[in-house]
Amino acid sequence: MIVGTGHYLPDKVLTNADLEKMVDTSDEWITTRTGIKERRVAAPEETTSDFSAAAALSALECAGVEPTEVELIITGTINGDMKFPSTSVFVQQKIGNKKGVGFDVGAACCGFLYSLTVADALIGCGMFNNALVIGTELLTRVTDWDDRRTCVLFGDGSGAVYLEKSQGERGLLSSTLHSDGSLTHLLYYLGEGTKYPSSHKTIDNGYHFLRMDGREIFKYAVREMGNASAQAIEKAGLKPSDIDLVIPHQANIRIINALANRLGVDYDKVVVNIDKTGNTSSASIPIAMDQAHRSGRIVEGMNVLMTVFGGGLTWGAAVVKF
Ligand code: ACO
């Protein structure tokens, strides 16, 4: 069950007006097409593990647990400090933990949901008593600032939850995860792997930037997040009317609105922060969750539905009782 939540956002704000000076775009286009007004950008010296450690400490403080007590750390990220060691072991070092074990999960925007599911299963089978689950992305580090189709979308941030063994009805009630490897061409980062090891050529060709076919992904996103949400609700033994709050991935306000219509949930039950954060990928759900938790929108006993979609393509949904 989720005992504590936390998040971290960097100080620097990049507004649509700032972007108007960088590429051929407008506040009007970005706002109406995406719902984004501003996003946060990491300072040059900040890393994925700095963000993750800050969010993790905030979740542990919320739970009233010492960092030394953590047994498992899983970070969902596609853009860690370096190729290896994992971001989670840097987090372990930065929060001052020696007892635990850490590893990362790469599932693009779905990184947090996949990590939460893995951590819950590992606690459920008795291997661990508790876990930190983190979603962190510094996608502005792999953004092509000359590509108006992507550079207006992404922001940096981190969110975290601290989990313990479920008690009574509280805990992860259901999770449904999916991927379709025939759609890898819709969202990818070509460089720095075994296919295209770094060279002058990979830099000249811009292989160190994220590329996305947003229009094509949009079609899958609404349909599959809707299907996964219905599956997760049914798997949890609930009806749509039993869901108290929906935390969708913050990729596009039009996707969020279409999803809410499809699920038939009132708009005031849907958490939206995309106007302030942009798309923070795997960090988007845990950031929104912590903001909702700290503002009193999430209280104990609530059924919270999360659903997400991202590169892979990957998608999924889960229901948690707080
Ligand atoms: N400013 C002005 N015009 C723009 C901009 C911009 N920033 N970007 C694109 N345009 C233009 C295009 O060039 C195009 O012009 P054309 O018709 O003359 O060619 C026109 O606007 C429409 O472009 P579309 O791509 O069709 O715009 P669309 O309405 O689809 O919105 C968007 C694009 C916002 C990317 C949307 O498709 C989307 O949100 N897709 C889903 C993204 C997603 O969910 N990704 C998964 C998660 S991300 C992750 O996993 C890391």
Tab-separated table of C-alpha atoms and ligand atoms in Angstrom:
chain	number	residue	atom	x	y	z
A	1	MET	CA	0.000	0.000	0.000
A	2	ILE	CA	1.089	3.582	-0.600
A	3	VAL	CA	2.175	5.064	2.732
A	4	GLY	CA	3.922	8.240	1.515
A	5	THR	CA	4.115	10.357	-1.638
A	6	GLY	CA	6.592	12.991	-2.792
A	7	HIS	CA	7.758	14.935	-5.802
A	8	TYR	CA	10.419	17.309	-7.033
A	9	LEU	CA	10.237	19.961	-9.747
A	10	PRO	CA	13.201	22.181	-10.698
A	11	ASP	CA	12.935	25.950	-10.255
A	12	LYS	CA	13.413	27.057	-13.856
A	13	VAL	CA	10.129	27.724	-15.670
A	14	LEU	CA	10.000	27.699	-19.484
A	15	THR	CA	6.825	29.366	-20.741
A	16	ASN	CA	5.113	29.188	-24.126
A	17	ALA	CA	6.179	32.812	-24.613
A	18	ASP	CA	9.818	31.701	-24.151
A	19	LEU	CA	9.314	28.980	-26.787
A	20	GLU	CA	7.826	31.510	-29.228
A	21	LYS	CA	11.304	33.093	-29.264
A	22	MET	CA	13.017	29.750	-29.969
A	23	VAL	CA	10.906	28.046	-32.696
A	24	ASP	CA	8.056	28.865	-35.090
A	25	THR	CA	5.193	28.277	-32.636
A	26	SER	CA	2.635	30.238	-30.624
A	27	ASP	CA	1.100	30.183	-27.159
A	28	GLU	CA	-2.263	29.752	-28.891
A	29	TRP	CA	-1.132	26.589	-30.806
A	30	ILE	CA	0.507	24.986	-27.777
A	31	THR	CA	-2.395	25.778	-25.435
A	32	THR	CA	-5.195	24.612	-27.715
A	33	ARG	CA	-3.356	21.527	-29.044
A	34	THR	CA	-1.806	20.331	-25.763
A	35	GLY	CA	-3.101	22.296	-22.738
A	36	ILE	CA	0.486	23.174	-21.748
A	37	LYS	CA	1.261	26.753	-20.610
A	38	GLU	CA	4.644	26.189	-18.997
A	39	ARG	CA	7.046	23.412	-18.031
A	40	ARG	CA	10.055	23.055	-15.689
A	41	VAL	CA	13.632	22.580	-16.900
A	42	ALA	CA	16.514	21.064	-14.919
A	43	ALA	CA	19.519	23.261	-14.081
A	44	PRO	CA	22.685	22.185	-15.973
A	45	GLU	CA	24.245	20.604	-12.884
A	46	GLU	CA	21.129	18.604	-11.899
A	47	THR	CA	20.865	14.881	-12.747
A	48	THR	CA	18.143	12.216	-12.811
A	49	SER	CA	19.318	10.807	-9.481
A	50	ASP	CA	19.337	14.280	-7.850
A	51	PHE	CA	15.678	14.661	-8.831
A	52	SER	CA	14.866	11.094	-7.780
A	53	ALA	CA	16.568	11.414	-4.400
A	54	ALA	CA	14.695	14.665	-3.677
A	55	ALA	CA	11.332	13.078	-4.557
A	56	ALA	CA	12.215	9.932	-2.593
A	57	LEU	CA	13.150	11.902	0.550
A	58	SER	CA	9.900	13.833	0.256
A	59	ALA	CA	7.905	10.534	0.070
A	60	LEU	CA	9.823	9.086	3.035
A	61	GLU	CA	9.231	12.223	5.094
A	62	CYS	CA	5.534	12.002	4.253
A	63	ALA	CA	5.530	8.364	5.446
A	64	GLY	CA	7.625	9.139	8.553
A	65	VAL	CA	10.243	6.528	7.573
A	66	GLU	CA	14.043	6.821	7.794
A	67	PRO	CA	15.947	6.390	4.477
A	68	THR	CA	18.104	3.712	6.139
A	69	GLU	CA	15.049	1.433	6.463
A	70	VAL	CA	14.288	1.175	2.720
A	71	GLU	CA	14.719	-2.375	1.310
A	72	LEU	CA	14.004	-1.854	-2.405
A	73	ILE	CA	14.424	1.134	-4.753
A	74	ILE	CA	13.023	1.018	-8.284
A	75	THR	CA	13.257	4.011	-10.603
A	76	GLY	CA	11.255	4.175	-13.814
A	77	THR	CA	13.327	6.232	-16.236
A	78	ILE	CA	14.615	6.225	-19.810
A	79	ASN	CA	17.176	8.924	-19.193
A	80	GLY	CA	19.302	8.031	-16.200
A	81	ASP	CA	22.444	9.768	-14.960
A	82	MET	CA	24.483	7.457	-17.208
A	83	LYS	CA	24.069	4.139	-19.033
A	84	PHE	CA	25.205	2.352	-15.891
A	85	PRO	CA	25.243	2.094	-12.897
A	86	SER	CA	21.486	2.435	-12.549
A	87	THR	CA	19.941	5.673	-11.330
A	88	SER	CA	18.485	3.746	-8.375
A	89	VAL	CA	21.914	2.960	-6.917
A	90	PHE	CA	22.854	6.652	-7.120
A	91	VAL	CA	19.585	7.377	-5.296
A	92	GLN	CA	20.534	4.791	-2.689
A	93	GLN	CA	23.834	6.592	-2.132
A	94	LYS	CA	22.256	10.070	-2.076
A	95	ILE	CA	19.570	9.210	0.489
A	96	GLY	CA	22.155	7.423	2.674
A	97	ASN	CA	20.830	3.869	2.370
A	98	LYS	CA	22.955	0.691	2.537
A	99	LYS	CA	20.341	-1.912	3.449
A	100	GLY	CA	18.375	-1.889	0.197
A	101	VAL	CA	18.779	-2.975	-3.410
A	102	GLY	CA	18.148	-0.728	-6.410
A	103	PHE	CA	17.489	-1.127	-10.131
A	104	ASP	CA	15.768	0.782	-12.931
A	105	VAL	CA	12.829	-0.023	-15.179
A	106	GLY	CA	12.746	1.360	-18.737
A	107	ALA	CA	9.229	1.657	-20.114
A	108	ALA	CA	9.168	5.293	-21.297
A	109	CYS	CA	6.145	7.154	-19.879
A	110	CYS	CA	4.922	3.889	-18.291
A	111	GLY	CA	8.070	3.569	-16.146
A	112	PHE	CA	6.357	4.493	-12.885
A	113	LEU	CA	3.347	2.205	-13.374
A	114	TYR	CA	5.541	-0.747	-14.397
A	115	SER	CA	7.856	-0.111	-11.408
A	116	LEU	CA	4.922	0.154	-9.000
A	117	THR	CA	3.575	-3.171	-10.254
A	118	VAL	CA	6.971	-4.890	-9.924
A	119	ALA	CA	7.561	-3.479	-6.417
A	120	ASP	CA	4.075	-4.461	-5.252
A	121	ALA	CA	4.616	-8.027	-6.556
A	122	LEU	CA	8.022	-8.309	-4.841
A	123	ILE	CA	6.536	-7.117	-1.548
A	124	GLY	CA	3.493	-9.355	-2.050
A	125	CYS	CA	5.612	-12.504	-2.492
A	126	GLY	CA	7.516	-11.731	0.697
A	127	MET	CA	10.939	-10.816	-0.743
A	128	PHE	CA	10.827	-7.269	0.621
A	129	ASN	CA	8.918	-5.467	3.357
A	130	ASN	CA	8.935	-2.034	1.739
A	131	ALA	CA	9.952	-0.160	-1.404
A	132	LEU	CA	10.572	3.256	-2.866
A	133	VAL	CA	9.089	3.565	-6.347
A	134	ILE	CA	10.226	6.592	-8.330
A	135	GLY	CA	9.381	7.997	-11.765
A	136	THR	CA	11.906	10.528	-13.056
A	137	GLU	CA	12.603	12.065	-16.411
A	138	LEU	CA	14.860	14.872	-17.623
A	139	LEU	CA	13.614	14.731	-21.189
A	140	THR	CA	14.722	18.295	-21.906
A	141	ARG	CA	18.260	16.814	-22.024
A	142	VAL	CA	17.286	14.763	-25.109
A	143	THR	CA	15.018	17.372	-26.692
A	144	ASP	CA	15.807	18.831	-30.109
A	145	TRP	CA	15.175	22.532	-29.442
A	146	ASP	CA	14.870	23.125	-33.210
A	147	ASP	CA	12.004	20.599	-33.562
A	148	ARG	CA	8.766	22.432	-32.767
A	149	ARG	CA	6.772	19.164	-32.931
A	150	THR	CA	8.457	17.870	-29.754
A	151	CYS	CA	10.236	20.700	-27.934
A	152	VAL	CA	6.993	22.337	-26.761
A	153	LEU	CA	5.766	19.135	-25.094
A	154	PHE	CA	8.259	17.948	-22.511
A	155	GLY	CA	9.273	19.050	-19.025
A	156	ASP	CA	11.518	17.695	-16.259
A	157	GLY	CA	10.450	16.326	-12.878
A	158	SER	CA	10.298	13.434	-10.461
A	159	GLY	CA	7.648	11.761	-8.322
A	160	ALA	CA	7.936	8.975	-5.758
A	161	VAL	CA	5.881	6.754	-3.485
A	162	TYR	CA	6.904	4.710	-0.455
A	163	LEU	CA	5.180	1.306	-0.292
A	164	GLU	CA	4.658	-1.217	2.482
A	165	LYS	CA	2.820	-4.549	2.605
A	166	SER	CA	-0.917	-4.108	2.017
A	167	GLN	CA	-3.089	-3.958	5.097
A	168	GLY	CA	-6.779	-4.818	5.031
A	169	GLU	CA	-8.319	-3.436	1.871
A	170	ARG	CA	-5.581	-0.864	1.264
A	171	GLY	CA	-3.047	-1.399	-1.525
A	172	LEU	CA	-2.713	-2.022	-5.246
A	173	LEU	CA	-6.060	-3.599	-6.173
A	174	SER	CA	-5.187	-4.267	-9.797
A	175	SER	CA	-2.688	-3.541	-12.529
A	176	THR	CA	-2.786	-4.216	-16.250
A	177	LEU	CA	0.326	-3.663	-18.360
A	178	HIS	CA	0.663	-3.872	-22.142
A	179	SER	CA	3.205	-3.340	-24.903
A	180	ASP	CA	3.244	-3.614	-28.690
A	181	GLY	CA	6.742	-3.955	-30.143
A	182	SER	CA	5.479	-3.494	-33.708
A	183	LEU	CA	5.086	0.243	-32.921
A	184	THR	CA	8.656	1.094	-31.860
A	185	HIS	CA	8.946	3.500	-34.810
A	186	LEU	CA	6.437	5.958	-33.292
A	187	LEU	CA	8.596	7.137	-30.377
A	188	TYR	CA	12.299	6.433	-29.984
A	189	TYR	CA	15.828	7.609	-29.217
A	190	LEU	CA	18.246	6.109	-31.736
A	191	GLY	CA	21.641	6.913	-30.290
A	192	GLU	CA	24.040	5.648	-27.646
A	193	GLY	CA	22.967	2.002	-27.830
A	194	THR	CA	24.443	-1.044	-29.549
A	195	LYS	CA	22.630	-0.225	-32.810
A	196	TYR	CA	24.167	3.237	-33.155
A	197	PRO	CA	27.123	3.594	-30.766
A	198	SER	CA	28.120	7.231	-30.329
A	199	SER	CA	30.168	8.666	-33.170
A	200	HIS	CA	30.487	11.962	-35.007
A	201	LYS	CA	27.933	10.555	-37.455
A	202	THR	CA	25.307	9.897	-34.755
A	203	ILE	CA	25.717	13.447	-33.478
A	204	ASP	CA	25.589	14.938	-37.005
A	205	ASN	CA	22.385	12.961	-37.684
A	206	GLY	CA	20.732	14.055	-34.421
A	207	TYR	CA	20.469	10.512	-33.014
A	208	HIS	CA	20.881	12.007	-29.530
A	209	PHE	CA	17.363	13.490	-29.667
A	210	LEU	CA	13.973	11.977	-28.901
A	211	ARG	CA	11.734	11.615	-31.990
A	212	MET	CA	7.985	11.113	-31.983
A	213	ASP	CA	5.074	10.718	-34.393
A	214	GLY	CA	2.590	12.438	-32.080
A	215	ARG	CA	-0.387	12.316	-34.414
A	216	GLU	CA	-0.217	8.520	-34.777
A	217	ILE	CA	0.347	7.963	-31.040
A	218	PHE	CA	-2.642	10.149	-30.208
A	219	LYS	CA	-5.023	7.628	-31.840
A	220	TYR	CA	-3.672	4.688	-29.836
A	221	ALA	CA	-3.459	6.664	-26.590
A	222	VAL	CA	-7.152	7.425	-26.160
A	223	ARG	CA	-8.304	3.956	-27.200
A	224	GLU	CA	-5.780	1.917	-25.235
A	225	MET	CA	-5.815	3.977	-22.023
A	226	GLY	CA	-9.609	3.645	-22.084
A	227	ASN	CA	-9.406	-0.141	-22.599
A	228	ALA	CA	-6.710	-0.587	-19.939
A	229	SER	CA	-8.678	1.531	-17.447
A	230	ALA	CA	-11.800	-0.582	-17.970
A	231	GLN	CA	-9.710	-3.751	-17.486
A	232	ALA	CA	-8.080	-2.428	-14.299
A	233	ILE	CA	-11.421	-1.385	-12.810
A	234	GLU	CA	-12.945	-4.787	-13.573
A	235	LYS	CA	-9.876	-6.662	-12.272
A	236	ALA	CA	-10.184	-4.701	-9.021
A	237	GLY	CA	-13.774	-5.925	-8.703
A	238	LEU	CA	-15.095	-2.363	-9.002
A	239	LYS	CA	-17.468	-0.390	-11.219
A	240	PRO	CA	-16.461	2.904	-12.889
A	241	SER	CA	-18.680	4.716	-10.369
A	242	ASP	CA	-16.491	3.311	-7.525
A	243	ILE	CA	-13.479	5.303	-8.774
A	244	ASP	CA	-12.969	8.396	-6.610
A	245	LEU	CA	-10.116	9.964	-8.565
A	246	VAL	CA	-8.409	9.435	-11.933
A	247	ILE	CA	-4.734	10.296	-12.416
A	248	PRO	CA	-4.020	10.070	-16.148
A	249	HIS	CA	-0.624	10.502	-17.764
A	250	GLN	CA	-0.226	14.213	-18.522
A	251	ALA	CA	0.653	14.118	-22.234
A	252	ASN	CA	-2.124	16.177	-23.785
A	253	ILE	CA	-5.276	17.801	-22.352
A	254	ARG	CA	-7.259	16.596	-25.368
A	255	ILE	CA	-6.247	12.987	-24.612
A	256	ILE	CA	-7.215	13.491	-20.942
A	257	ASN	CA	-10.611	14.978	-21.867
A	258	ALA	CA	-11.337	12.214	-24.385
A	259	LEU	CA	-10.389	9.611	-21.777
A	260	ALA	CA	-12.672	11.170	-19.136
A	261	ASN	CA	-15.560	11.117	-21.654
A	262	ARG	CA	-14.836	7.521	-22.556
A	263	LEU	CA	-14.734	6.433	-18.909
A	264	GLY	CA	-17.835	8.496	-18.128
A	265	VAL	CA	-16.208	10.120	-15.073
A	266	ASP	CA	-16.893	13.691	-13.958
A	267	TYR	CA	-14.150	16.096	-14.932
A	268	ASP	CA	-13.706	17.180	-11.302
A	269	LYS	CA	-12.559	13.620	-10.517
A	270	VAL	CA	-9.636	13.912	-12.946
A	271	VAL	CA	-6.273	15.278	-11.779
A	272	VAL	CA	-4.760	17.711	-14.301
A	273	ASN	CA	-1.468	19.588	-13.921
A	274	ILE	CA	-0.227	19.515	-17.520
A	275	ASP	CA	-0.648	23.293	-17.825
A	276	LYS	CA	2.181	23.750	-15.290
A	277	THR	CA	4.405	20.699	-15.901
A	278	GLY	CA	4.124	19.671	-19.544
A	279	ASN	CA	4.737	15.995	-20.255
A	280	THR	CA	7.200	14.710	-17.648
A	281	SER	CA	6.932	11.113	-18.943
A	282	SER	CA	7.365	8.531	-16.152
A	283	ALA	CA	7.260	11.308	-13.530
A	284	SER	CA	3.858	12.596	-14.560
A	285	ILE	CA	1.584	10.270	-12.549
A	286	PRO	CA	3.556	10.326	-9.258
A	287	ILE	CA	3.949	14.134	-9.409
A	288	ALA	CA	0.191	14.568	-9.940
A	289	MET	CA	-0.494	11.980	-7.225
A	290	ASP	CA	1.642	13.785	-4.658
A	291	GLN	CA	0.098	17.152	-5.493
A	292	ALA	CA	-3.402	15.643	-5.111
A	293	HIS	CA	-2.392	13.906	-1.870
A	294	ARG	CA	-0.844	16.973	-0.279
A	295	SER	CA	-3.746	19.222	-1.280
A	296	GLY	CA	-6.229	16.835	0.375
A	297	ARG	CA	-7.788	15.579	-2.862
A	298	ILE	CA	-6.645	12.052	-2.008
A	299	VAL	CA	-7.677	10.736	1.408
A	300	GLU	CA	-7.461	7.273	2.975
A	301	GLY	CA	-9.971	4.787	1.596
A	302	MET	CA	-10.198	6.360	-1.877
A	303	ASN	CA	-10.005	4.236	-5.035
A	304	VAL	CA	-7.557	5.957	-7.376
A	305	LEU	CA	-7.237	4.941	-11.037
A	306	MET	CA	-3.962	5.631	-12.883
A	307	THR	CA	-3.506	5.175	-16.612
A	308	VAL	CA	-0.601	5.880	-18.921
A	309	PHE	CA	0.700	5.530	-22.452
A	310	GLY	CA	4.176	5.882	-23.931
A	311	GLY	CA	7.062	4.770	-26.118
A	312	GLY	CA	7.297	1.086	-26.955
A	313	LEU	CA	4.463	1.417	-27.415
A	314	THR	CA	3.631	0.649	-23.792
A	315	TRP	CA	0.446	1.350	-21.866
A	316	GLY	CA	-1.416	0.282	-18.768
A	317	ALA	CA	-3.663	1.153	-15.860
A	318	ALA	CA	-3.900	0.368	-12.167
A	319	VAL	CA	-6.284	0.925	-9.287
A	320	VAL	CA	-4.930	1.639	-5.826
A	321	LYS	CA	-6.898	1.970	-2.605
A	322	PHE	CA	-5.226	4.616	-0.475
B	1	ACO	N1	3.658	25.044	-33.180
B	1	ACO	C1	2.955	25.318	-34.299
B	1	ACO	N2	2.619	24.384	-35.209
B	1	ACO	C2	3.007	23.112	-34.967
B	1	ACO	C3	3.743	22.760	-33.831
B	1	ACO	C4	4.078	23.783	-32.915
B	1	ACO	N3	4.769	23.537	-31.787
B	1	ACO	N4	3.986	21.426	-33.867
B	1	ACO	C5	3.425	20.950	-34.990
B	1	ACO	N5	2.826	21.977	-35.659
B	1	ACO	C6	2.108	21.917	-36.912
B	1	ACO	C7	2.469	20.695	-37.738
B	1	ACO	O1	3.622	20.961	-38.519
B	1	ACO	C8	1.248	20.523	-38.577
B	1	ACO	O2	1.278	21.426	-39.657
B	1	ACO	P1	0.907	20.923	-41.137
B	1	ACO	O3	-0.510	20.462	-41.043
B	1	ACO	O4	1.119	22.159	-41.950
B	1	ACO	O5	1.849	19.812	-41.410
B	1	ACO	C9	0.106	20.959	-37.662
B	1	ACO	O6	0.716	21.760	-36.627
B	1	ACO	C10	-0.627	19.812	-37.010
B	1	ACO	O7	0.336	18.891	-36.491
B	1	ACO	P2	-0.107	17.553	-35.797
B	1	ACO	O8	1.112	16.761	-35.458
B	1	ACO	O9	-1.175	16.884	-36.599
B	1	ACO	O10	-0.778	18.132	-34.470
B	1	ACO	P3	-1.646	17.372	-33.406
B	1	ACO	O11	-2.947	18.021	-33.265
B	1	ACO	O12	-1.598	15.876	-33.603
B	1	ACO	O13	-0.841	17.684	-32.042
B	1	ACO	C11	0.670	16.560	-30.537
B	1	ACO	C12	0.501	17.214	-31.910
B	1	ACO	C13	0.455	17.615	-29.491
B	1	ACO	C14	2.084	16.005	-30.431
B	1	ACO	C15	-0.362	15.417	-30.363
B	1	ACO	O14	-0.386	14.619	-31.519
B	1	ACO	C16	-0.107	14.546	-29.164
B	1	ACO	O15	-0.201	14.956	-28.023
B	1	ACO	N6	0.161	13.239	-29.370
B	1	ACO	C17	0.328	12.237	-28.301
B	1	ACO	C18	1.700	12.276	-27.718
B	1	ACO	C19	1.853	11.195	-26.659
B	1	ACO	O16	0.919	10.856	-25.933
B	1	ACO	N7	3.031	10.589	-26.563
B	1	ACO	C20	3.217	9.474	-25.649
B	1	ACO	C21	3.804	9.890	-24.403
B	1	ACO	S1	5.405	10.614	-24.544
B	1	ACO	C22	6.614	9.473	-23.968
B	1	ACO	O17	6.392	8.292	-23.866
B	1	ACO	C23	7.987	10.001	-23.714
